[in-house]
PDB file of C-alpha atoms and ligand atoms in Angstrom:
ATOM      1  CA  MET T   1     -22.647 116.640  69.513  1.00 72.00           C
ATOM      2  CA  LYS T   2     -24.146 120.093  69.941  1.00 76.00           C
ATOM      3  CA  HIS T   3     -26.181 120.247  73.146  1.00 77.00           C
ATOM      4  CA  THR T   4     -29.431 122.197  73.110  1.00 79.00           C
ATOM      5  CA  SER T   5     -30.862 124.186  76.041  1.00 83.00           C
ATOM      6  CA  PRO T   6     -31.047 122.124  79.254  1.00 91.00           C
ATOM      7  CA  LEU T   7     -34.242 120.520  80.499  1.00 96.00           C
ATOM      8  CA  THR T   8     -35.706 122.346  83.490  1.00 96.00           C
ATOM      9  CA  LEU T   9     -38.795 121.845  85.608  1.00 97.00           C
ATOM     10  CA  GLY T  10     -39.835 125.458  84.980  1.00 96.00           C
ATOM     11  CA  GLY T  11     -39.569 124.953  81.224  1.00 95.00           C
ATOM     12  CA  ILE T  12     -42.066 122.105  81.441  1.00 96.00           C
ATOM     13  CA  GLU T  13     -44.403 123.261  84.166  1.00 94.00           C
ATOM     14  CA  SER T  14     -44.883 126.773  82.748  1.00 94.00           C
ATOM     15  CA  THR T  15     -46.924 125.425  79.823  1.00 94.00           C
ATOM     16  CA  LEU T  16     -48.125 121.965  80.914  1.00 96.00           C
ATOM     17  CA  ALA T  17     -51.923 121.748  80.805  1.00 95.00           C
ATOM     18  CA  THR T  18     -52.471 118.067  81.644  1.00 97.00           C
ATOM     19  CA  ARG T  19     -54.636 116.887  84.518  1.00 96.00           C
ATOM     20  CA  ALA T  20     -52.428 114.028  85.725  1.00 97.00           C
ATOM     21  CA  LEU T  21     -49.525 113.203  83.418  1.00 98.00           C
ATOM     22  CA  GLY T  22     -46.365 115.003  84.551  1.00 98.00           C
ATOM     23  CA  ARG T  23     -47.999 116.608  87.588  1.00 97.00           C
ATOM     24  CA  ARG T  24     -45.119 115.110  89.577  1.00 97.00           C
ATOM     25  CA  ILE T  25     -41.779 115.197  87.777  1.00 98.00           C
ATOM     26  CA  GLU T  26     -38.525 113.559  88.807  1.00 98.00           C
ATOM     27  CA  LEU T  27     -35.927 115.241  86.592  1.00 98.00           C
ATOM     28  CA  ARG T  28     -32.413 113.757  86.517  1.00 98.00           C
ATOM     29  CA  ASP T  29     -29.326 114.836  84.668  1.00 97.00           C
ATOM     30  CA  ARG T  30     -28.143 111.236  84.248  1.00 97.00           C
ATOM     31  CA  ILE T  31     -29.791 107.975  85.176  1.00 98.00           C
ATOM     32  CA  ASP T  32     -29.389 104.314  84.271  1.00 98.00           C
ATOM     33  CA  SER T  33     -32.925 103.984  82.895  1.00 98.00           C
ATOM     34  CA  THR T  34     -36.000 106.162  83.412  1.00 98.00           C
ATOM     35  CA  ASN T  35     -38.135 103.009  83.105  1.00 98.00           C
ATOM     36  CA  ARG T  36     -36.215 101.305  85.896  1.00 98.00           C
ATOM     37  CA  GLU T  37     -36.680 104.353  88.123  1.00 98.00           C
ATOM     38  CA  ALA T  38     -40.384 104.693  87.267  1.00 98.00           C
ATOM     39  CA  MET T  39     -40.889 100.981  88.090  1.00 98.00           C
ATOM     40  CA  ALA T  40     -39.229 101.594  91.474  1.00 98.00           C
ATOM     41  CA  LEU T  41     -41.436 104.636  92.098  1.00 98.00           C
ATOM     42  CA  GLY T  42     -44.532 102.647  91.099  1.00 98.00           C
ATOM     43  CA  GLN T  43     -43.567  99.952  93.587  1.00 97.00           C
ATOM     44  CA  ALA T  44     -43.185 102.723  96.205  1.00 97.00           C
ATOM     45  CA  ASP T  45     -46.809 103.812  95.488  1.00 97.00           C
ATOM     46  CA  ALA T  46     -46.080 106.868  93.338  1.00 97.00           C
ATOM     47  CA  GLU T  47     -49.290 108.405  92.012  1.00 96.00           C
ATOM     48  CA  HIS T  48     -50.734 108.052  88.506  1.00 97.00           C
ATOM     49  CA  GLY T  49     -48.963 110.355  86.070  1.00 98.00           C
ATOM     50  CA  THR T  50     -45.618 110.534  87.888  1.00 98.00           C
ATOM     51  CA  LEU T  51     -42.983 111.338  85.275  1.00 98.00           C
ATOM     52  CA  VAL T  52     -39.311 110.377  85.355  1.00 98.00           C
ATOM     53  CA  LEU T  53     -37.319 112.442  82.891  1.00 98.00           C
ATOM     54  CA  ALA T  54     -33.574 112.343  82.281  1.00 98.00           C
ATOM     55  CA  ASP T  55     -31.160 114.230  80.085  1.00 98.00           C
ATOM     56  CA  SER T  56     -29.190 111.027  79.466  1.00 98.00           C
ATOM     57  CA  GLN T  57     -29.372 107.319  80.270  1.00 98.00           C
ATOM     58  CA  THR T  58     -26.424 105.039  80.884  1.00 98.00           C
ATOM     59  CA  ALA T  59     -28.475 101.848  80.471  1.00 98.00           C
ATOM     60  CA  GLY T  60     -31.499 102.911  78.408  1.00 98.00           C
ATOM     61  CA  ARG T  61     -33.664  99.874  77.746  1.00 98.00           C
ATOM     62  CA  GLY T  62     -35.314  98.695  74.563  1.00 96.00           C
ATOM     63  CA  ARG T  63     -37.626  95.694  74.373  1.00 92.00           C
ATOM     64  CA  LEU T  64     -36.406  92.127  74.918  1.00 87.00           C
ATOM     65  CA  GLY T  65     -33.240  93.221  76.703  1.00 89.00           C
ATOM     66  CA  ARG T  66     -32.058  95.481  73.873  1.00 94.00           C
ATOM     67  CA  GLU T  67     -30.381  98.855  74.462  1.00 97.00           C
ATOM     68  CA  TRP T  68     -31.645 102.335  73.749  1.00 98.00           C
ATOM     69  CA  PHE T  69     -28.925 104.765  72.676  1.00 98.00           C
ATOM     70  CA  SER T  70     -29.374 107.714  75.060  1.00 98.00           C
ATOM     71  CA  PRO T  71     -26.735 110.474  74.767  1.00 98.00           C
ATOM     72  CA  PRO T  72     -27.047 113.743  76.753  1.00 97.00           C
ATOM     73  CA  GLY T  73     -28.217 117.158  75.647  1.00 96.00           C
ATOM     74  CA  ILE T  74     -30.290 116.378  72.565  1.00 97.00           C
ATOM     75  CA  ASN T  75     -33.119 113.871  73.133  1.00 98.00           C
ATOM     76  CA  LEU T  76     -36.070 112.963  75.321  1.00 98.00           C
ATOM     77  CA  TYR T  77     -36.113 109.964  77.668  1.00 98.00           C
ATOM     78  CA  ALA T  78     -39.314 109.881  79.692  1.00 98.00           C
ATOM     79  CA  SER T  79     -41.221 107.281  81.717  1.00 98.00           C
ATOM     80  CA  LEU T  80     -44.663 107.592  83.277  1.00 98.00           C
ATOM     81  CA  VAL T  81     -46.318 105.641  86.081  1.00 98.00           C
ATOM     82  CA  ILE T  82     -49.849 104.760  84.963  1.00 98.00           C
ATOM     83  CA  ARG T  83     -52.632 103.498  87.241  1.00 96.00           C
ATOM     84  CA  THR T  84     -56.204 102.571  86.374  1.00 93.00           C
ATOM     85  CA  THR T  85     -59.121 101.040  88.205  1.00 89.00           C
ATOM     86  CA  LEU T  86     -60.522  98.998  85.322  1.00 90.00           C
ATOM     87  CA  ASN T  87     -62.194  95.628  85.814  1.00 88.00           C
ATOM     88  CA  THR T  88     -60.291  92.526  84.729  1.00 86.00           C
ATOM     89  CA  GLN T  89     -61.766  92.319  81.222  1.00 84.00           C
ATOM     90  CA  ARG T  90     -61.112  95.958  80.377  1.00 90.00           C
ATOM     91  CA  LEU T  91     -57.718  95.823  82.073  1.00 92.00           C
ATOM     92  CA  SER T  92     -56.576  93.163  79.654  1.00 91.00           C
ATOM     93  CA  GLN T  93     -57.748  95.316  76.715  1.00 93.00           C
ATOM     94  CA  TRP T  94     -56.011  98.323  78.286  1.00 95.00           C
ATOM     95  CA  LEU T  95     -52.744  96.396  78.602  1.00 95.00           C
ATOM     96  CA  SER T  96     -52.972  95.342  74.945  1.00 94.00           C
ATOM     97  CA  TRP T  97     -53.646  98.853  73.710  1.00 96.00           C
ATOM     98  CA  LEU T  98     -51.359 100.829  76.034  1.00 97.00           C
ATOM     99  CA  PRO T  99     -48.189 100.505  73.908  1.00 96.00           C
ATOM    100  CA  LEU T 100     -50.162 101.242  70.731  1.00 97.00           C
ATOM    101  CA  MET T 101     -51.935 104.267  72.266  1.00 97.00           C
ATOM    102  CA  THR T 102     -48.603 105.572  73.511  1.00 98.00           C
ATOM    103  CA  ALA T 103     -47.081 105.252  70.063  1.00 98.00           C
ATOM    104  CA  LEU T 104     -50.102 106.998  68.547  1.00 98.00           C
ATOM    105  CA  GLY T 105     -50.058 109.936  70.970  1.00 98.00           C
ATOM    106  CA  THR T 106     -46.295 110.332  70.620  1.00 98.00           C
ATOM    107  CA  ALA T 107     -46.513 110.285  66.811  1.00 98.00           C
ATOM    108  CA  GLU T 108     -49.164 113.013  66.926  1.00 97.00           C
ATOM    109  CA  ALA T 109     -46.958 115.114  69.224  1.00 97.00           C
ATOM    110  CA  ILE T 110     -43.910 114.733  66.965  1.00 97.00           C
ATOM    111  CA  GLU T 111     -45.926 115.784  63.932  1.00 96.00           C
ATOM    112  CA  ALA T 112     -47.289 118.749  65.848  1.00 94.00           C
ATOM    113  CA  VAL T 113     -43.786 120.197  66.191  1.00 90.00           C
ATOM    114  CA  GLY T 114     -43.461 120.247  62.428  1.00 83.00           C
ATOM    115  CA  THR T 115     -42.181 116.968  61.012  1.00 79.00           C
ATOM    116  CA  ALA T 116     -43.367 115.039  58.009  1.00 80.00           C
ATOM    117  CA  ARG T 117     -45.731 112.131  58.574  1.00 90.00           C
ATOM    118  CA  VAL T 118     -44.738 109.883  61.464  1.00 97.00           C
ATOM    119  CA  GLY T 119     -45.605 106.272  60.720  1.00 97.00           C
ATOM    120  CA  LEU T 120     -46.019 103.433  63.191  1.00 98.00           C
ATOM    121  CA  LYS T 121     -44.363 100.086  62.688  1.00 97.00           C
ATOM    122  CA  TRP T 122     -46.431  97.591  64.677  1.00 96.00           C
ATOM    123  CA  PRO T 123     -46.501  97.477  67.585  1.00 93.00           C
ATOM    124  CA  ASN T 124     -44.818 100.673  68.690  1.00 90.00           C
ATOM    125  CA  ASP T 125     -41.886 101.919  66.624  1.00 96.00           C
ATOM    126  CA  LEU T 126     -42.093 105.525  65.465  1.00 98.00           C
ATOM    127  CA  LEU T 127     -40.763 105.983  61.946  1.00 97.00           C
ATOM    128  CA  ILE T 128     -40.141 108.886  59.624  1.00 96.00           C
ATOM    129  CA  GLY T 129     -39.786 107.346  56.178  1.00 93.00           C
ATOM    130  CA  ASP T 130     -38.299 103.999  57.138  1.00 93.00           C
ATOM    131  CA  ARG T 131     -36.054 105.296  59.924  1.00 97.00           C
ATOM    132  CA  LYS T 132     -36.740 105.069  63.606  1.00 98.00           C
ATOM    133  CA  VAL T 133     -37.233 108.404  65.363  1.00 98.00           C
ATOM    134  CA  GLY T 134     -38.593 106.984  68.613  1.00 98.00           C
ATOM    135  CA  GLY T 135     -39.485 103.865  70.566  1.00 98.00           C
ATOM    136  CA  ILE T 136     -41.837 102.862  73.356  1.00 98.00           C
ATOM    137  CA  LEU T 137     -41.269 100.374  76.161  1.00 97.00           C
ATOM    138  CA  CYS T 138     -44.200  99.393  78.398  1.00 97.00           C
ATOM    139  CA  GLU T 139     -43.734  97.381  81.566  1.00 97.00           C
ATOM    140  CA  SER T 140     -46.078  96.246  84.338  1.00 96.00           C
ATOM    141  CA  GLY T 141     -45.601  96.050  88.080  1.00 96.00           C
ATOM    142  CA  ALA T 142     -47.539  95.912  91.339  1.00 94.00           C
ATOM    143  CA  SER T 143     -47.201  97.104  94.896  1.00 91.00           C
ATOM    144  CA  ILE T 144     -48.927  95.635  97.932  1.00 90.00           C
ATOM    145  CA  ARG T 145     -50.604  98.898  98.907  1.00 92.00           C
ATOM    146  CA  SER T 146     -51.515 100.463  95.549  1.00 91.00           C
ATOM    147  CA  GLY T 147     -51.950  97.356  93.405  1.00 92.00           C
ATOM    148  CA  PRO T 148     -50.981  96.981  89.739  1.00 93.00           C
ATOM    149  CA  PHE T 149     -49.482  99.759  87.653  1.00 96.00           C
ATOM    150  CA  GLN T 150     -47.854 100.190  84.273  1.00 97.00           C
ATOM    151  CA  VAL T 151     -44.822 102.170  83.207  1.00 98.00           C
ATOM    152  CA  ILE T 152     -44.665 103.645  79.746  1.00 98.00           C
ATOM    153  CA  GLY T 153     -41.231 104.660  78.552  1.00 98.00           C
ATOM    154  CA  ILE T 154     -40.767 106.955  75.592  1.00 98.00           C
ATOM    155  CA  GLY T 155     -37.499 107.688  73.801  1.00 98.00           C
ATOM    156  CA  ILE T 156     -37.428 110.307  71.029  1.00 98.00           C
ATOM    157  CA  ASN T 157     -34.436 111.364  68.944  1.00 98.00           C
ATOM    158  CA  VAL T 158     -34.889 115.116  68.850  1.00 97.00           C
ATOM    159  CA  ASN T 159     -31.934 117.354  67.995  1.00 96.00           C
ATOM    160  CA  GLY T 160     -29.075 115.029  67.052  1.00 96.00           C
ATOM    161  CA  ASP T 161     -27.295 114.754  63.711  1.00 95.00           C
ATOM    162  CA  ARG T 162     -26.610 111.620  61.713  1.00 96.00           C
ATOM    163  CA  ALA T 163     -23.028 111.704  63.036  1.00 96.00           C
ATOM    164  CA  ASP T 164     -24.284 111.654  66.637  1.00 96.00           C
ATOM    165  CA  PHE T 165     -25.580 108.081  66.219  1.00 98.00           C
ATOM    166  CA  PRO T 166     -23.198 105.147  66.488  1.00 97.00           C
ATOM    167  CA  ARG T 167     -22.305 103.843  63.002  1.00 96.00           C
ATOM    168  CA  GLY T 168     -24.541 100.799  63.375  1.00 96.00           C
ATOM    169  CA  LEU T 169     -27.637 102.976  63.839  1.00 97.00           C
ATOM    170  CA  ARG T 170     -27.001 105.718  61.267  1.00 97.00           C
ATOM    171  CA  ASP T 171     -28.986 104.135  58.452  1.00 96.00           C
ATOM    172  CA  ALA T 172     -31.814 102.845  60.612  1.00 97.00           C
ATOM    173  CA  ALA T 173     -32.355 105.828  62.929  1.00 98.00           C
ATOM    174  CA  THR T 174     -33.164 109.485  62.476  1.00 97.00           C
ATOM    175  CA  SER T 175     -33.972 112.545  64.583  1.00 97.00           C
ATOM    176  CA  ILE T 176     -36.583 115.248  64.245  1.00 96.00           C
ATOM    177  CA  ARG T 177     -33.875 117.777  63.450  1.00 96.00           C
ATOM    178  CA  GLN T 178     -32.350 115.554  60.804  1.00 96.00           C
ATOM    179  CA  GLU T 179     -35.739 115.436  59.109  1.00 95.00           C
ATOM    180  CA  THR T 180     -36.762 119.087  59.430  1.00 93.00           C
ATOM    181  CA  GLY T 181     -33.443 120.953  59.619  1.00 93.00           C
ATOM    182  CA  GLN T 182     -34.921 122.783  62.620  1.00 93.00           C
ATOM    183  CA  GLU T 183     -33.910 122.539  66.251  1.00 94.00           C
ATOM    184  CA  VAL T 184     -36.891 121.607  68.427  1.00 95.00           C
ATOM    185  CA  ASP T 185     -37.489 122.893  71.958  1.00 96.00           C
ATOM    186  CA  ARG T 186     -37.492 119.704  74.037  1.00 97.00           C
ATOM    187  CA  HIS T 187     -39.839 121.237  76.631  1.00 97.00           C
ATOM    188  CA  ARG T 188     -42.409 122.043  73.981  1.00 96.00           C
ATOM    189  CA  LEU T 189     -42.218 118.557  72.524  1.00 97.00           C
ATOM    190  CA  LEU T 190     -42.464 116.853  75.918  1.00 98.00           C
ATOM    191  CA  VAL T 191     -45.480 118.931  76.935  1.00 98.00           C
ATOM    192  CA  ARG T 192     -47.178 118.012  73.670  1.00 98.00           C
ATOM    193  CA  VAL T 193     -46.385 114.307  74.189  1.00 98.00           C
ATOM    194  CA  LEU T 194     -47.932 114.387  77.666  1.00 98.00           C
ATOM    195  CA  GLU T 195     -51.029 116.190  76.419  1.00 98.00           C
ATOM    196  CA  GLU T 196     -51.595 113.925  73.410  1.00 98.00           C
ATOM    197  CA  LEU T 197     -51.029 110.869  75.557  1.00 98.00           C
ATOM    198  CA  GLU T 198     -53.450 112.012  78.226  1.00 98.00           C
ATOM    199  CA  GLU T 199     -56.058 112.532  75.521  1.00 98.00           C
ATOM    200  CA  CYS T 200     -55.516 109.002  74.187  1.00 98.00           C
ATOM    201  CA  LEU T 201     -55.781 107.448  77.662  1.00 97.00           C
ATOM    202  CA  GLU T 202     -58.977 109.384  78.375  1.00 97.00           C
ATOM    203  CA  GLU T 203     -60.423 108.433  75.010  1.00 97.00           C
ATOM    204  CA  PHE T 204     -59.882 104.766  75.894  1.00 96.00           C
ATOM    205  CA  LEU T 205     -61.418 105.154  79.349  1.00 96.00           C
ATOM    206  CA  VAL T 206     -64.469 107.113  78.160  1.00 95.00           C
ATOM    207  CA  HIS T 207     -65.231 105.627  74.722  1.00 95.00           C
ATOM    208  CA  GLY T 208     -63.176 102.411  74.528  1.00 94.00           C
ATOM    209  CA  PHE T 209     -60.581 101.472  71.966  1.00 94.00           C
ATOM    210  CA  GLU T 210     -62.522 101.808  68.678  1.00 95.00           C
ATOM    211  CA  ARG T 211     -61.587 105.355  67.660  1.00 96.00           C
ATOM    212  CA  LEU T 212     -58.005 104.856  68.821  1.00 97.00           C
ATOM    213  CA  ALA T 213     -57.836 101.678  66.771  1.00 96.00           C
ATOM    214  CA  LEU T 214     -59.017 103.556  63.678  1.00 96.00           C
ATOM    215  CA  ALA T 215     -56.387 106.261  64.177  1.00 97.00           C
ATOM    216  CA  TYR T 216     -53.711 103.650  64.860  1.00 97.00           C
ATOM    217  CA  ARG T 217     -54.584 101.631  61.748  1.00 97.00           C
ATOM    218  CA  ARG T 218     -54.442 104.783  59.628  1.00 96.00           C
ATOM    219  CA  ARG T 219     -50.937 105.494  60.837  1.00 97.00           C
ATOM    220  CA  CYS T 220     -49.608 101.961  60.827  1.00 97.00           C
ATOM    221  CA  THR T 221     -47.186 101.548  57.921  1.00 97.00           C
ATOM    222  CA  THR T 222     -46.883  97.805  58.581  1.00 97.00           C
ATOM    223  CA  LEU T 223     -50.356  97.134  57.134  1.00 97.00           C
ATOM    224  CA  GLY T 224     -50.299  95.901  53.540  1.00 96.00           C
ATOM    225  CA  LYS T 225     -46.571  95.167  53.644  1.00 96.00           C
ATOM    226  CA  THR T 226     -44.874  91.819  53.389  1.00 95.00           C
ATOM    227  CA  VAL T 227     -43.219  91.363  56.749  1.00 96.00           C
ATOM    228  CA  LYS T 228     -40.973  88.968  58.587  1.00 95.00           C
ATOM    229  CA  ALA T 229     -42.107  88.322  62.147  1.00 94.00           C
ATOM    230  CA  VAL T 230     -39.799  86.828  64.753  1.00 94.00           C
ATOM    231  CA  LEU T 231     -41.899  85.405  67.571  1.00 90.00           C
ATOM    232  CA  ALA T 232     -41.000  85.310  71.247  1.00 85.00           C
ATOM    233  CA  ASP T 233     -39.947  81.647  70.949  1.00 88.00           C
ATOM    234  CA  GLY T 234     -37.559  82.517  68.096  1.00 88.00           C
ATOM    235  CA  HIS T 235     -39.791  81.115  65.306  1.00 89.00           C
ATOM    236  CA  GLU T 236     -40.073  83.200  62.157  1.00 90.00           C
ATOM    237  CA  CYS T 237     -42.913  83.684  59.746  1.00 88.00           C
ATOM    238  CA  VAL T 238     -43.226  85.700  56.551  1.00 92.00           C
ATOM    239  CA  GLY T 239     -46.495  87.031  55.216  1.00 94.00           C
ATOM    240  CA  ILE T 240     -48.682  90.001  54.410  1.00 96.00           C
ATOM    241  CA  ALA T 241     -49.691  92.181  57.369  1.00 96.00           C
ATOM    242  CA  ASP T 242     -53.427  92.253  56.858  1.00 94.00           C
ATOM    243  CA  GLY T 243     -54.948  93.950  59.886  1.00 95.00           C
ATOM    244  CA  ILE T 244     -54.870  94.969  63.531  1.00 96.00           C
ATOM    245  CA  GLY T 245     -57.309  93.041  65.723  1.00 94.00           C
ATOM    246  CA  ASP T 246     -59.499  94.520  68.432  1.00 92.00           C
ATOM    247  CA  ASP T 247     -56.974  93.193  70.917  1.00 92.00           C
ATOM    248  CA  GLY T 248     -54.152  95.105  69.196  1.00 94.00           C
ATOM    249  CA  SER T 249     -52.736  91.951  67.611  1.00 95.00           C
ATOM    250  CA  LEU T 250     -51.284  91.916  64.094  1.00 96.00           C
ATOM    251  CA  THR T 251     -52.959  89.608  61.564  1.00 96.00           C
ATOM    252  CA  ILE T 252     -50.552  88.044  59.109  1.00 95.00           C
ATOM    253  CA  ILE T 253     -51.516  85.989  56.066  1.00 95.00           C
ATOM    254  CA  GLN T 254     -48.602  83.669  55.923  1.00 91.00           C
ATOM    255  CA  GLU T 255     -47.020  82.712  52.626  1.00 78.00           C
ATOM    256  CA  PRO T 256     -47.803  79.059  51.924  1.00 77.00           C
ATOM    257  CA  ALA T 257     -44.888  76.757  52.711  1.00 73.00           C
ATOM    258  CA  ARG T 258     -45.339  75.065  49.297  1.00 79.00           C
ATOM    259  CA  PRO T 259     -47.422  75.832  46.216  1.00 82.00           C
ATOM    260  CA  GLY T 260     -50.895  74.345  46.543  1.00 82.00           C
ATOM    261  CA  VAL T 261     -50.898  74.542  50.352  1.00 81.00           C
ATOM    262  CA  PRO T 262     -53.467  77.089  51.652  1.00 80.00           C
ATOM    263  CA  SER T 263     -52.129  80.231  53.341  1.00 83.00           C
ATOM    264  CA  GLU T 264     -52.345  80.320  57.077  1.00 89.00           C
ATOM    265  CA  VAL T 265     -53.695  83.292  59.058  1.00 92.00           C
ATOM    266  CA  ARG T 266     -51.872  84.181  62.260  1.00 91.00           C
ATOM    267  CA  HIS T 267     -52.716  86.695  64.955  1.00 93.00           C
ATOM    268  CA  LEU T 268     -49.546  87.924  66.629  1.00 92.00           C
ATOM    269  CA  ARG T 269     -49.703  89.393  70.133  1.00 90.00           C
ATOM    270  CA  ALA T 270     -45.968  90.038  70.369  1.00 87.00           C
ATOM    271  CA  ALA T 271     -43.274  89.802  67.719  1.00 89.00           C
ATOM    272  CA  ASP T 272     -40.412  91.648  66.157  1.00 91.00           C
ATOM    273  CA  ILE T 273     -41.394  92.837  62.721  1.00 93.00           C
ATOM    274  CA  THR T 274     -39.207  93.669  59.733  1.00 93.00           C
ATOM    275  CA  HIS T 275     -40.835  95.325  56.734  1.00 92.00           C
ATOM    276  CA  LEU T 276     -39.638  93.382  53.689  1.00 93.00           C
ATOM    277  CA  ARG T 277     -41.503  95.071  50.820  1.00 84.00           C
TER     278      ARG T 277
HETATM  279  C1  LIG M 301     -37.694 100.307  71.691  1.00 95.35           C
HETATM  280  O1  LIG M 301     -37.135  99.056  71.819  1.00 95.35           O
HETATM  281  O2  LIG M 301     -37.844 100.888  70.651  1.00 95.35           O
HETATM  282  C2  LIG M 301     -38.076 100.925  73.025  1.00 95.35           C
HETATM  283  C3  LIG M 301     -37.198 102.091  73.374  1.00 95.35           C
HETATM  284  C4  LIG M 301     -37.654 102.777  74.622  1.00 95.35           C
HETATM  285  C5  LIG M 301     -36.651 103.750  75.114  1.00 95.35           C
HETATM  286  C6  LIG M 301     -37.195 104.575  76.248  1.00 95.35           C
HETATM  287  S1  LIG M 301     -36.153 105.894  76.647  1.00 95.35           S
HETATM  288  C7  LIG M 301     -37.035 106.209  78.076  1.00 95.35           C
HETATM  289  C8  LIG M 301     -37.406 104.861  78.672  1.00 95.35           C
HETATM  290  N1  LIG M 301     -36.385 104.373  79.580  1.00 95.35           N
HETATM  291  C9  LIG M 301     -35.794 103.271  79.114  1.00 95.35           C
HETATM  292  O3  LIG M 301     -34.866 102.671  79.679  1.00 95.35           O
HETATM  293  N2  LIG M 301     -36.336 102.935  77.923  1.00 95.35           N
HETATM  294  C10 LIG M 301     -37.415 103.823  77.556  1.00 95.35           C
HETATM  295  P1  LIG M 301     -36.830  98.075  70.606  1.00 95.35           P
HETATM  296  O4  LIG M 301     -38.025  98.005  69.701  1.00 95.35           O
HETATM  297  O5  LIG M 301     -36.330  96.851  71.236  1.00 95.35           O
HETATM  298  O6  LIG M 301     -35.699  98.820  69.808  1.00 95.35           O
HETATM  299  C11 LIG M 301     -34.365  98.775  70.228  1.00 95.35           C
HETATM  300  C12 LIG M 301     -33.499  98.770  68.986  1.00 95.35           C
HETATM  301  O7  LIG M 301     -33.618 100.057  68.348  1.00 95.35           O
HETATM  302  C13 LIG M 301     -32.022  98.585  69.293  1.00 95.35           C
HETATM  303  O8  LIG M 301     -31.676  97.239  69.286  1.00 95.35           O
HETATM  304  C14 LIG M 301     -31.362  99.360  68.161  1.00 95.35           C
HETATM  305  O9  LIG M 301     -31.319  98.598  66.990  1.00 95.35           O
HETATM  306  C15 LIG M 301     -32.337 100.496  67.902  1.00 95.35           C
HETATM  307  N3  LIG M 301     -32.013 101.724  68.674  1.00 95.35           N
HETATM  308  C16 LIG M 301     -31.346 101.848  69.841  1.00 95.35           C
HETATM  309  N4  LIG M 301     -31.272 103.122  70.216  1.00 95.35           N
HETATM  310  C17 LIG M 301     -31.901 103.838  69.253  1.00 95.35           C
HETATM  311  C18 LIG M 301     -32.173 105.208  69.086  1.00 95.35           C
HETATM  312  N5  LIG M 301     -31.820 106.134  69.974  1.00 95.35           N
HETATM  313  N6  LIG M 301     -32.867 105.578  67.972  1.00 95.35           N
HETATM  314  C19 LIG M 301     -33.271 104.677  67.057  1.00 95.35           C
HETATM  315  N7  LIG M 301     -33.043 103.361  67.165  1.00 95.35           N
HETATM  316  C20 LIG M 301     -32.378 102.947  68.258  1.00 95.35           C
END
């Protein structure tokens, strides 16, 4: 594994033009999980935009207790503490859209450093072709003094080679460098992620979700595909992914169980999706 230039605060702060995101940075060489640390900081009243960044993670988290492969020297592992003062109705919409907005902003940032089209597998996997280049993990917490907050965690495979992934991930994962043949400056990419993300969050707060939803739908490669969805309770369903609802849910037209039985429409709030064809 060939390490690229180390992450430094100066390398980030010299070009960062955000208002809030990354204005406080906790940079670690090695950490268990940046999301775990950001949750702890949120509980200790850290301000909106606080960023935890690490060169490697020893217990990087995926969704549903899965692991995120997080070797040193080549990738980005970043988590942000997010606070809003929205009323209850808009807060619920915000919570639904936050993972999708994060995926959208991150995809735009990755493309901006020169990759081919980055697609989104609902809800928040970042794909180049059909391989995963990044993932998003959103969590929620609260502290007595500062109230509720969210943590958004972003993992991006940046400068690794195919051989740097464990065998089990080599066919399903990719990195920006694998796709472009070019090494990417991690500072430049991170700054772009923070800027794109801040724009998405502001767009939601000022105009609502509509334009974000349009941009998300355009990028979502799940739409139109036949997919298998595994629901939180373990149930599976197969059908055509037909749309993204205003609450960020995925509409699936389920294949009829038997010929002659009408197809059933389902709106999934959370599920694990496999693209079948
Ligand atoms: C995700 O979970 O895709 C969310 C990943 C979020 C990681 C970031 S890193 C910074 C922050 N701190 C954390 O502790 N986490 C966040 P999920 O959809 O559950 O995908 C996990 C699955 O993706 C695993 O079960 C593997 O199959 C695969 N995987 C693991 N590591 C990978 C990697 N580096 N690249 C591509 N695929 C990977």
